[in-house]
mmCIF file of C-alpha atoms in Angstrom:
data_model
loop_
_atom_site.group_PDB
_atom_site.id
_atom_site.type_symbol
_atom_site.label_atom_id
_atom_site.label_comp_id
_atom_site.label_asym_id
_atom_site.label_seq_id
_atom_site.Cartn_x
_atom_site.Cartn_y
_atom_site.Cartn_z
ATOM 1 C CA MET Y 1 -0.064 -0.203 -0.201
ATOM 2 C CA LYS Y 2 1.285 3.497 -0.890
ATOM 3 C CA LYS Y 3 0.620 6.864 0.437
ATOM 4 C CA LEU Y 4 -1.589 8.002 -2.194
ATOM 5 C CA GLU Y 5 -4.125 4.986 -1.723
ATOM 6 C CA ILE Y 6 -3.840 5.784 2.118
ATOM 7 C CA VAL Y 7 -4.864 9.395 1.381
ATOM 8 C CA ASN Y 8 -7.740 8.353 -1.033
ATOM 9 C CA LYS Y 9 -9.234 6.003 1.707
ATOM 10 C CA VAL Y 10 -8.951 8.310 4.496
ATOM 11 C CA ALA Y 11 -10.656 10.959 2.331
ATOM 12 C CA GLU Y 12 -13.275 8.720 1.547
ATOM 13 C CA ASP Y 13 -13.772 7.196 4.806
ATOM 14 C CA LEU Y 14 -13.636 10.558 6.864
ATOM 15 C CA LYS Y 15 -15.880 12.708 4.049
ATOM 16 C CA ILE Y 16 -12.790 15.294 4.103
ATOM 17 C CA PRO Y 17 -11.602 16.884 0.856
ATOM 18 C CA LYS Y 18 -8.749 14.852 -0.775
ATOM 19 C CA LYS Y 19 -6.539 17.989 -0.955
ATOM 20 C CA GLU Y 20 -6.520 18.719 2.922
ATOM 21 C CA VAL Y 21 -6.222 15.097 3.813
ATOM 22 C CA LYS Y 22 -2.932 14.892 1.659
ATOM 23 C CA LYS Y 23 -1.800 18.230 3.408
ATOM 24 C CA VAL Y 24 -2.403 16.751 6.916
ATOM 25 C CA VAL Y 25 -0.403 13.198 5.756
ATOM 26 C CA ASP Y 26 2.357 14.843 4.578
ATOM 27 C CA LEU Y 27 2.940 17.147 7.647
ATOM 28 C CA MET Y 28 2.096 14.328 9.801
ATOM 29 C CA PHE Y 29 5.742 12.351 8.545
ATOM 30 C CA GLU Y 30 7.216 15.438 8.361
ATOM 31 C CA GLU Y 31 6.653 16.331 11.994
ATOM 32 C CA ILE Y 32 7.650 12.718 13.144
ATOM 33 C CA THR Y 33 10.731 13.093 11.062
ATOM 34 C CA LYS Y 34 11.552 16.018 12.695
ATOM 35 C CA ALA Y 35 10.775 15.083 16.207
ATOM 36 C CA ILE Y 36 12.642 11.979 15.696
ATOM 37 C CA ALA Y 37 15.795 14.124 14.472
ATOM 38 C CA ARG Y 38 15.062 16.108 17.541
ATOM 39 C CA GLY Y 39 15.800 12.853 19.403
ATOM 40 C CA GLU Y 40 12.303 12.662 20.535
ATOM 41 C CA LYS Y 41 10.965 9.352 20.951
ATOM 42 C CA VAL Y 42 7.396 8.961 18.625
ATOM 43 C CA GLU Y 43 5.575 6.353 20.065
ATOM 44 C CA ILE Y 44 2.464 5.370 18.074
ATOM 45 C CA ARG Y 45 0.084 3.043 20.309
ATOM 46 C CA GLY Y 46 -0.143 -0.535 19.075
ATOM 47 C CA LEU Y 47 2.484 -0.094 15.898
ATOM 48 C CA GLY Y 48 5.271 0.804 17.445
ATOM 49 C CA SER Y 49 8.036 3.670 18.526
ATOM 50 C CA PHE Y 50 10.692 5.807 16.705
ATOM 51 C CA ARG Y 51 13.987 6.571 18.455
ATOM 52 C CA LEU Y 52 17.208 8.083 17.109
ATOM 53 C CA LYS Y 53 20.122 6.021 17.297
ATOM 54 C CA ARG Y 54 23.813 7.159 17.433
ATOM 55 C CA ARG Y 55 26.185 5.076 15.224
ATOM 56 C CA PRO Y 56 29.844 6.067 16.873
ATOM 57 C CA SER Y 57 32.376 6.854 14.558
ATOM 58 C CA ARG Y 58 34.831 4.365 13.195
ATOM 59 C CA PHE Y 59 37.835 3.329 11.053
ATOM 60 C CA ILE Y 60 36.988 0.679 8.551
ATOM 61 C CA ARG Y 61 39.292 -0.895 6.395
ATOM 62 C CA ASN Y 62 38.885 -1.488 2.936
ATOM 63 C CA PRO Y 63 39.562 -5.267 2.517
ATOM 64 C CA ARG Y 64 41.004 -5.319 -0.815
ATOM 65 C CA THR Y 65 43.417 -2.662 -0.516
ATOM 66 C CA GLY Y 66 43.700 -2.761 3.139
ATOM 67 C CA GLU Y 67 43.051 1.436 2.973
ATOM 68 C CA GLU Y 68 41.948 2.311 6.437
ATOM 69 C CA MET Y 69 38.758 4.776 6.204
ATOM 70 C CA PHE Y 70 37.407 7.300 9.021
ATOM 71 C CA ILE Y 71 33.696 7.124 9.071
ATOM 72 C CA GLU Y 72 32.262 9.826 10.810
ATOM 73 C CA GLU Y 73 29.545 9.613 13.543
ATOM 74 C CA LYS Y 74 26.006 9.410 12.438
ATOM 75 C CA TYR Y 75 22.240 9.298 13.479
ATOM 76 C CA VAL Y 76 19.675 6.826 12.222
ATOM 77 C CA PRO Y 77 16.018 6.273 13.110
ATOM 78 C CA TYR Y 78 15.338 3.097 14.642
ATOM 79 C CA PHE Y 79 11.903 1.730 14.790
ATOM 80 C CA ARG Y 80 10.780 -0.501 17.473
ATOM 81 C CA MET Y 81 7.473 -2.709 16.663
ATOM 82 C CA GLY Y 82 4.786 -2.539 19.644
ATOM 83 C CA LYS Y 83 3.984 -5.712 21.850
ATOM 84 C CA LEU Y 84 0.019 -5.632 20.332
ATOM 85 C CA MET Y 85 1.750 -5.769 16.958
ATOM 86 C CA LYS Y 86 3.845 -8.441 17.791
ATOM 87 C CA LYS Y 87 1.045 -10.241 18.979
ATOM 88 C CA ALA Y 88 -1.137 -9.619 16.119
ATOM 89 C CA LEU Y 89 1.531 -10.563 13.553
ATOM 90 C CA ASN Y 90 2.414 -13.918 15.477
ATOM 91 C CA SER Y 91 -0.760 -15.238 16.758
ATOM 92 C CA LYS Y 92 -3.228 -15.831 13.626
ATOM 93 C CA LYS Y 93 -0.227 -17.348 11.203
ATOM 94 C CA SER Y 94 -0.895 -20.543 9.499
ATOM 95 C CA MET Z 1 5.535 12.617 21.053
ATOM 96 C CA THR Z 2 2.206 11.017 20.579
ATOM 97 C CA LYS Z 3 -0.642 10.982 18.019
ATOM 98 C CA LYS Z 4 -1.949 13.946 20.212
ATOM 99 C CA ASP Z 5 0.919 15.799 19.858
ATOM 100 C CA ILE Z 6 1.476 15.378 16.024
ATOM 101 C CA ALA Z 7 -2.101 16.065 15.304
ATOM 102 C CA GLU Z 8 -1.800 19.379 17.525
ATOM 103 C CA GLN Z 9 1.286 20.587 15.846
ATOM 104 C CA ILE Z 10 -0.291 20.035 12.334
ATOM 105 C CA ALA Z 11 -3.557 21.860 13.318
ATOM 106 C CA ASP Z 12 -1.385 25.016 14.352
ATOM 107 C CA ALA Z 13 0.327 24.994 10.919
ATOM 108 C CA GLU Z 14 -0.988 28.058 9.145
ATOM 109 C CA ASP Z 15 -1.818 26.529 5.905
ATOM 110 C CA VAL Z 16 -4.131 23.869 7.723
ATOM 111 C CA PHE Z 17 -7.953 25.002 8.307
ATOM 112 C CA LEU Z 18 -9.168 21.691 9.628
ATOM 113 C CA SER Z 19 -10.065 22.177 13.294
ATOM 114 C CA LYS Z 20 -8.101 20.080 15.763
ATOM 115 C CA LYS Z 21 -10.463 17.154 16.135
ATOM 116 C CA ASP Z 22 -10.274 16.733 12.676
ATOM 117 C CA VAL Z 23 -6.754 16.531 12.294
ATOM 118 C CA TYR Z 24 -6.422 13.823 15.105
ATOM 119 C CA ARG Z 25 -9.224 11.897 13.275
ATOM 120 C CA ILE Z 26 -6.650 11.848 10.246
ATOM 121 C CA VAL Z 27 -3.618 11.384 11.948
ATOM 122 C CA SER Z 28 -5.327 8.339 13.933
ATOM 123 C CA HIS Z 29 -7.166 6.536 10.824
ATOM 124 C CA VAL Z 30 -4.074 6.881 8.742
ATOM 125 C CA PHE Z 31 -2.420 4.691 11.641
ATOM 126 C CA ASP Z 32 -5.273 2.260 11.229
ATOM 127 C CA ILE Z 33 -5.129 1.863 7.997
ATOM 128 C CA ILE Z 34 -1.330 1.398 8.100
ATOM 129 C CA GLU Z 35 -1.591 -1.201 10.826
ATOM 130 C CA ASN Z 36 -4.575 -3.280 8.892
ATOM 131 C CA SER Z 37 -2.592 -3.512 6.042
ATOM 132 C CA LEU Z 38 0.483 -4.765 8.009
ATOM 133 C CA ARG Z 39 -1.901 -7.146 10.309
ATOM 134 C CA SER Z 40 -2.250 -8.945 6.723
ATOM 135 C CA TYR Z 41 1.369 -8.967 5.998
ATOM 136 C CA GLU Z 42 0.881 -6.436 3.223
ATOM 137 C CA LYS Z 43 3.763 -3.773 3.250
ATOM 138 C CA VAL Z 44 3.269 0.062 3.304
ATOM 139 C CA GLN Z 45 5.277 2.475 1.679
ATOM 140 C CA ILE Z 46 5.067 6.010 2.573
ATOM 141 C CA SER Z 47 7.068 7.920 0.114
ATOM 142 C CA GLY Z 48 9.685 10.600 1.573
ATOM 143 C CA PHE Z 49 9.655 8.618 5.144
ATOM 144 C CA GLY Z 50 10.144 5.028 4.623
ATOM 145 C CA THR Z 51 8.644 1.507 4.023
ATOM 146 C CA PHE Z 52 7.065 -0.906 7.323
ATOM 147 C CA MET Z 53 7.051 -4.252 5.969
ATOM 148 C CA VAL Z 54 6.467 -7.875 8.041
ATOM 149 C CA LYS Z 55 9.179 -10.162 7.670
ATOM 150 C CA LYS Z 56 9.663 -13.879 8.395
ATOM 151 C CA ARG Z 57 12.178 -14.716 11.076
ATOM 152 C CA LYS Z 58 13.153 -18.287 10.777
ATOM 153 C CA ALA Z 59 12.943 -20.597 13.658
ATOM 154 C CA LYS Z 60 16.282 -21.257 15.762
ATOM 155 C CA ILE Z 61 17.652 -22.437 18.738
ATOM 156 C CA GLY Z 62 18.401 -19.672 21.421
ATOM 157 C CA ARG Z 63 20.118 -19.891 24.470
ATOM 158 C CA ASN Z 64 19.566 -18.629 27.556
ATOM 159 C CA PRO Z 65 22.294 -16.430 28.552
ATOM 160 C CA LYS Z 66 22.049 -16.670 32.588
ATOM 161 C CA THR Z 67 22.139 -20.548 32.113
ATOM 162 C CA GLY Z 68 23.590 -21.324 28.637
ATOM 163 C CA GLU Z 69 20.484 -23.634 28.292
ATOM 164 C CA GLU Z 70 19.264 -24.263 25.179
ATOM 165 C CA VAL Z 71 15.458 -23.025 24.219
ATOM 166 C CA PRO Z 72 13.757 -23.514 20.965
ATOM 167 C CA VAL Z 73 12.504 -20.262 19.127
ATOM 168 C CA PRO Z 74 9.665 -20.901 16.513
ATOM 169 C CA ASP Z 75 9.330 -19.209 13.188
ATOM 170 C CA ARG Z 76 8.163 -15.458 13.885
ATOM 171 C CA TYR Z 77 6.934 -12.310 12.389
ATOM 172 C CA VAL Z 78 8.471 -9.049 12.720
ATOM 173 C CA LEU Z 79 7.829 -5.783 11.943
ATOM 174 C CA VAL Z 80 10.591 -3.677 10.230
ATOM 175 C CA PHE Z 81 10.593 -0.067 9.105
ATOM 176 C CA LYS Z 82 13.087 0.834 6.436
ATOM 177 C CA PRO Z 83 13.996 4.224 6.459
ATOM 178 C CA SER Z 84 13.746 6.434 2.960
ATOM 179 C CA TYR Z 85 17.222 7.973 1.960
ATOM 180 C CA LYS Z 86 15.077 11.301 1.954
ATOM 181 C CA MET Z 87 14.357 10.871 5.763
ATOM 182 C CA LEU Z 88 17.990 9.836 6.561
ATOM 183 C CA ASN Z 89 19.426 12.565 4.785
ATOM 184 C CA MET Z 90 16.641 15.174 6.682
ATOM 185 C CA ILE Z 91 18.040 13.882 9.960
ATOM 186 C CA ASP Z 92 21.477 13.756 9.146
ATOM 187 C CA MET Z 93 20.845 17.721 8.200
ATOM 188 C CA MET Z 94 19.169 18.461 10.829
ATOM 189 C CA ARG Z 95 21.563 17.015 13.662
ATOM 190 C CA LYS Z 96 24.603 18.937 11.705
ATOM 191 C CA ARG Z 97 22.592 22.339 11.857
ATOM 192 C CA LYS Z 98 22.924 21.950 15.544
#
């Protein structure tokens, strides 16, 4: 399923103009991204939560040339599924 | 940050004319749709944000780290999120600006 399909379904189900729904949906994922970048935990009940994780700087070695390279530290988003989701995915499996 | 906080921030945006309540209804419904799709093991792709997908993890023999005892772990499903490059870049840019 893609974003556009979600927008269409929400507009139809809630009887709100598609244009307005799209604006809200775009802003919503933008706000979540910003919050994660600020280091805030974003928790969506049922689905899971997002956090920011730090990947420390490190040296790596190119195995072919033996050349050493420095990789700067970086921050990456990290998602952890919620308990309800975990339960749902693993209870009705065939 | 929760669904409520997200809705409040969006409702405050100057080009959004919907009420706080309507914005919350949209936000909430979007997550319901995402959840339902994932519950039927269908992936959800949000362009500019990332992809949620259900993956199967094979059964394995686990070990109790304290006792060393072997414990079988059956097949299981996990929900994973793969951030889009746009999101990774945005986060990287915002961290560097600080």
